CSV table of C-alpha atoms in Angstrom, one decimal:
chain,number,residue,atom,x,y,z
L,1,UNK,CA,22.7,32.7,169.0
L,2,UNK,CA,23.8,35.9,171.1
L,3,UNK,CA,27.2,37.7,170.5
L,4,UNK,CA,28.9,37.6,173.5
L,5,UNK,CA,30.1,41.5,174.9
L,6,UNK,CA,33.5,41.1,174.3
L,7,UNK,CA,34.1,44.8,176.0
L,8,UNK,CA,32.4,43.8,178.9
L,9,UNK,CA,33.9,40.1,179.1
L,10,UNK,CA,37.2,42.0,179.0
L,11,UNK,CA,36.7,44.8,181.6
L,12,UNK,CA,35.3,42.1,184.1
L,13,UNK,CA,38.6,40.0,183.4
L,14,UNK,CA,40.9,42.4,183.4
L,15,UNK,CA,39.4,43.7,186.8
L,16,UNK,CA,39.4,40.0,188.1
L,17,UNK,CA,43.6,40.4,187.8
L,18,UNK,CA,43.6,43.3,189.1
L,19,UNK,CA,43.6,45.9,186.7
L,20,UNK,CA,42.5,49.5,188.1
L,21,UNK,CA,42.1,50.8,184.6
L,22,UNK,CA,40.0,48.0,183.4
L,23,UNK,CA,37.1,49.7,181.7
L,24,UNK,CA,39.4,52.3,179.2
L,25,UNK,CA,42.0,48.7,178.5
L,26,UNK,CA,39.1,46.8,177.6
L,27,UNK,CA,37.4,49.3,175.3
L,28,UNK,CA,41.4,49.3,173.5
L,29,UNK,CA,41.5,46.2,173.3
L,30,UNK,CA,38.2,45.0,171.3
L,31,UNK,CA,39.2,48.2,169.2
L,32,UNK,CA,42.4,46.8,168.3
L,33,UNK,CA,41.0,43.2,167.9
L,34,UNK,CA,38.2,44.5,165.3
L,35,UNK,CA,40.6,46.7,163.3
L,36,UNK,CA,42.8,43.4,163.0
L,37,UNK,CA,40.0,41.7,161.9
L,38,UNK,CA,39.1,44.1,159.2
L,39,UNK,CA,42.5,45.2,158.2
L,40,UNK,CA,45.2,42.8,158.5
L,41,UNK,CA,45.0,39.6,155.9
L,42,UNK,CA,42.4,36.8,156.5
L,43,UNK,CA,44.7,34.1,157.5
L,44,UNK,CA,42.8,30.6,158.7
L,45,UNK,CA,45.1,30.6,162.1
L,46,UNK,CA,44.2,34.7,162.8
L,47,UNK,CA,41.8,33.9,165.5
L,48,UNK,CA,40.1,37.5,166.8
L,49,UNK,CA,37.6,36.0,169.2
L,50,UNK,CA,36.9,35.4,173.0
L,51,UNK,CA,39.5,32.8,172.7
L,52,UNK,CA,41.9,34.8,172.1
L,53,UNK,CA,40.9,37.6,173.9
L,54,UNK,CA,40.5,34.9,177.2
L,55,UNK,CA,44.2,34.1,176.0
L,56,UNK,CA,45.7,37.6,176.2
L,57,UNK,CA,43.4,38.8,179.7
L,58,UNK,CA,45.4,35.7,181.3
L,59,UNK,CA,48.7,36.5,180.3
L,60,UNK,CA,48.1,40.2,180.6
L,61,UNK,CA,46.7,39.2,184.6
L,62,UNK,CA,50.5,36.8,184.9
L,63,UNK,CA,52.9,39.5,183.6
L,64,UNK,CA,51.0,42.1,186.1
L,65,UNK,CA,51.4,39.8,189.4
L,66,UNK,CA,54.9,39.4,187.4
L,67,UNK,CA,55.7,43.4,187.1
L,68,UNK,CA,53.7,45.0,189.4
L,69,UNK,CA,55.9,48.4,189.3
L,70,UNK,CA,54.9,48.5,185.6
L,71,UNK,CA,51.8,50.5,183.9
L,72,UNK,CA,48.6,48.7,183.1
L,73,UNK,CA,48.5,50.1,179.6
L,74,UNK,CA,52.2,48.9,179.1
L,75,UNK,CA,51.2,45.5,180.6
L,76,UNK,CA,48.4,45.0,178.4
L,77,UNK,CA,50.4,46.1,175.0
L,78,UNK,CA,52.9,43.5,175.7
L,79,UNK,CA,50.5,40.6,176.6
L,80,UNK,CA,48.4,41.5,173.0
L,81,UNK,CA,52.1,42.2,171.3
L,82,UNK,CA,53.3,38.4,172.8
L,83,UNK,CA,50.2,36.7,172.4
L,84,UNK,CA,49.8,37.8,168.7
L,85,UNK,CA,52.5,38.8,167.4
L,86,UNK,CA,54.2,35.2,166.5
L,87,UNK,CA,51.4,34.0,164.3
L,88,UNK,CA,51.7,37.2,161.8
L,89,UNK,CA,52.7,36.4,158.2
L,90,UNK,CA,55.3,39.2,157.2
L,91,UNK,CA,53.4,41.5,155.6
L,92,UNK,CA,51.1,41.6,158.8
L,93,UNK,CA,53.4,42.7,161.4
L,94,UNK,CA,54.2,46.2,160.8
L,95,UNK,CA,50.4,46.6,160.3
L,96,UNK,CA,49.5,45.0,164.1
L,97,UNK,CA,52.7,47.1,165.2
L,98,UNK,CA,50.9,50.3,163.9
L,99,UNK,CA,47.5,49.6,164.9
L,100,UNK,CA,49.4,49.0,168.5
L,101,UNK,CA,51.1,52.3,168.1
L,102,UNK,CA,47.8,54.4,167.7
L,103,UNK,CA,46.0,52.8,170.1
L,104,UNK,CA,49.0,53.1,173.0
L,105,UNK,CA,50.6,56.0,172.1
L,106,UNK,CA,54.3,56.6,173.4
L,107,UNK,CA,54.5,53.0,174.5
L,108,UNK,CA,57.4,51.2,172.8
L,109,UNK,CA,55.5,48.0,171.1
L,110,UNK,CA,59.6,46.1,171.5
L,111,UNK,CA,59.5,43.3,173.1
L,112,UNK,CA,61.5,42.1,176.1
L,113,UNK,CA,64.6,40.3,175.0
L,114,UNK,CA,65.0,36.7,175.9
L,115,UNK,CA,69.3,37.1,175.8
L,116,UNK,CA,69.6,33.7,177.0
L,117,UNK,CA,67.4,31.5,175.3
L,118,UNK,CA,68.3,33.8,171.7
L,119,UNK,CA,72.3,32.6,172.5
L,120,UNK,CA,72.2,29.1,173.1
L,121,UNK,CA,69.4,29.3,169.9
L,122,UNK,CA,72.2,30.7,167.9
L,123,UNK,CA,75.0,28.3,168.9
L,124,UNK,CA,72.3,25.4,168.2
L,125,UNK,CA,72.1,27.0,164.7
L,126,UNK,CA,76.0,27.3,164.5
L,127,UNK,CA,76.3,23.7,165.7
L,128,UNK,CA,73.9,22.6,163.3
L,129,UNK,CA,76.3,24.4,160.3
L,130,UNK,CA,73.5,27.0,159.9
L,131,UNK,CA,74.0,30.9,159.5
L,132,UNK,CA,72.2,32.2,162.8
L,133,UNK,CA,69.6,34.7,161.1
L,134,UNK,CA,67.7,37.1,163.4
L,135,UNK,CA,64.8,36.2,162.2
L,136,UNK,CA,65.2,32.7,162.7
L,137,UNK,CA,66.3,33.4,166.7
L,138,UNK,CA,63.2,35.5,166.8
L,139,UNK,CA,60.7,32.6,165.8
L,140,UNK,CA,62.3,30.5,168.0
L,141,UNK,CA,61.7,32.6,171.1
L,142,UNK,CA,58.4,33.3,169.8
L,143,UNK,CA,57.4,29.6,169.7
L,144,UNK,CA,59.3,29.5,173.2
L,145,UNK,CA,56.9,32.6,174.1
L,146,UNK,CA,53.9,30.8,173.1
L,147,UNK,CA,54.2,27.6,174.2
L,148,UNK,CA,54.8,29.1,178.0
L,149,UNK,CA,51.0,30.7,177.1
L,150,UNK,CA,49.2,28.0,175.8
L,151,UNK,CA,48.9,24.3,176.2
L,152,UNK,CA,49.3,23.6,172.7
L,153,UNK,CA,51.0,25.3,169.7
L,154,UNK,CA,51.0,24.8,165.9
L,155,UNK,CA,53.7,26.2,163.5
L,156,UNK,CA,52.7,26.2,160.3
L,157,UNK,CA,53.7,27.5,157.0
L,158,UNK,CA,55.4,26.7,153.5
L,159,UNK,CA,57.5,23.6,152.6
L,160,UNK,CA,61.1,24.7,152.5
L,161,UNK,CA,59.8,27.6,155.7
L,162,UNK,CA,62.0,26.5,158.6
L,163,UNK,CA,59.3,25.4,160.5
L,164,UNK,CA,61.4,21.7,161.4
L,165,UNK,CA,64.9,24.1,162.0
L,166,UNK,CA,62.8,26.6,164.9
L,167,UNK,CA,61.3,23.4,166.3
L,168,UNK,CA,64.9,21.8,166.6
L,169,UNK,CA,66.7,24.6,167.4
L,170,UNK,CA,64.4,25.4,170.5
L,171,UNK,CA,65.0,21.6,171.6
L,172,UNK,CA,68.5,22.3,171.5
L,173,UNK,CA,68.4,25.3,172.9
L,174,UNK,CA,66.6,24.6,175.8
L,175,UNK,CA,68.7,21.3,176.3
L,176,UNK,CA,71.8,23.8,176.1
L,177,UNK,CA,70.2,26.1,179.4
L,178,UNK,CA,69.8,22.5,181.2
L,179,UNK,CA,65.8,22.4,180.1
L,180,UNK,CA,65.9,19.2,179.2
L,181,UNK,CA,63.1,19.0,176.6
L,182,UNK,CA,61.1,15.7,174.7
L,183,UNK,CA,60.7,16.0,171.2
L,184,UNK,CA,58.2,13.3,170.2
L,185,UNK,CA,57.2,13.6,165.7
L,186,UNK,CA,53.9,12.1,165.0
L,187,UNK,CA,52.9,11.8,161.3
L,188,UNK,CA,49.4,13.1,161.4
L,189,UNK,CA,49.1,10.4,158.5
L,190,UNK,CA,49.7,7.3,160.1
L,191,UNK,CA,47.2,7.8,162.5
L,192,UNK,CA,44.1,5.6,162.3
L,193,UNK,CA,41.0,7.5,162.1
L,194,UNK,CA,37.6,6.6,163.7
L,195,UNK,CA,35.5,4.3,162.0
């Protein structure tokens, strides 16, 4: 089977939204995705192929029509920051924030706050009798991040993580800035499987 040409795939995309620059964002981007792939932990949810890089092209191509004032380069870094950043286990993050850092340097990797949604997150937590952690708030937006991306999302992690608490706290959040929002719990082990 061929390998696909991830550098061209990218350049073609990334011209297709409109990117001037396309050729020298591509070539940064499959550099950063192959030094993720070799440096950062082997996780089984790290994905680092066309997927992904499919994933990050259209959001890059939405937040340009979105901020068109703004540099390509800084444009990019935030869609690959987004996109990635909420499915990094701790010890990951500052390494993908480094590897940003050298490969767009004098760009600030920070991401753009989300005041409103990160309030009524921390009044659901309040309400709920938890301390509001920053951390906590951040994983919330995060899931609210990726879940504006992608049609489906998945948060995983230890018993005990806070994976149920984000998942309710975004609920209530978003019900608390008029979003009404479903929340429907399927046990994946009452589901019949196929014969």
């Amino acid at each position: 089977m061929a390998v696909p040409d991830m550098e061209l795939i990218a350049e073609n995309m990334l011209f297709s939204e409109g990117f001037t620059t396309a050729r020298e964002l591509a070539k940064k981007m499959v550099t950063l995705y192959s030094l993720a792939r070799g440096q950062l932990s082997k996780q089984h949810h790290y994905d680092w192929g066309l997927r992904a890089l499919k994933a990050v092209l259209v959001m890059a191509g939405q937040l340009k029509r979105g901020s068109p004032d703004l540099a390509e380069k800084s444009v990019l870094m935030r869609a690959l920051r987004d996109m990635n950043a909420p499915k990094f286990v701790a010890e990951d993050e500052p390494l993908f924030k480094g590897l940003i850092g050298d490969l767009f340097p004098g760009l600030d990797p920070t991401r753009v706050p989300q005041e409103n949604l990160a309030k009524a997150a921390s009044k659901a937590l309040r309400d709920k009798a938890y301390k509001p952690d920053f951390k906590q708030i951040d994983k919330v937006v995060q899931l609210y991040e990726t879940m504006q991306t992608r049609h489906t999302s998945m948060v995983v992690g230890p018993t005990g993580g806070g994976k149920s608490v984000v998942i309710n706290t975004l609920k209530a959040a978003q019900d608390e800035l008029k979003l009404p929002t479903k929340l429907f719990i399927v046990n994946p082990k009452a589901q019949p499987t196929p014969p």
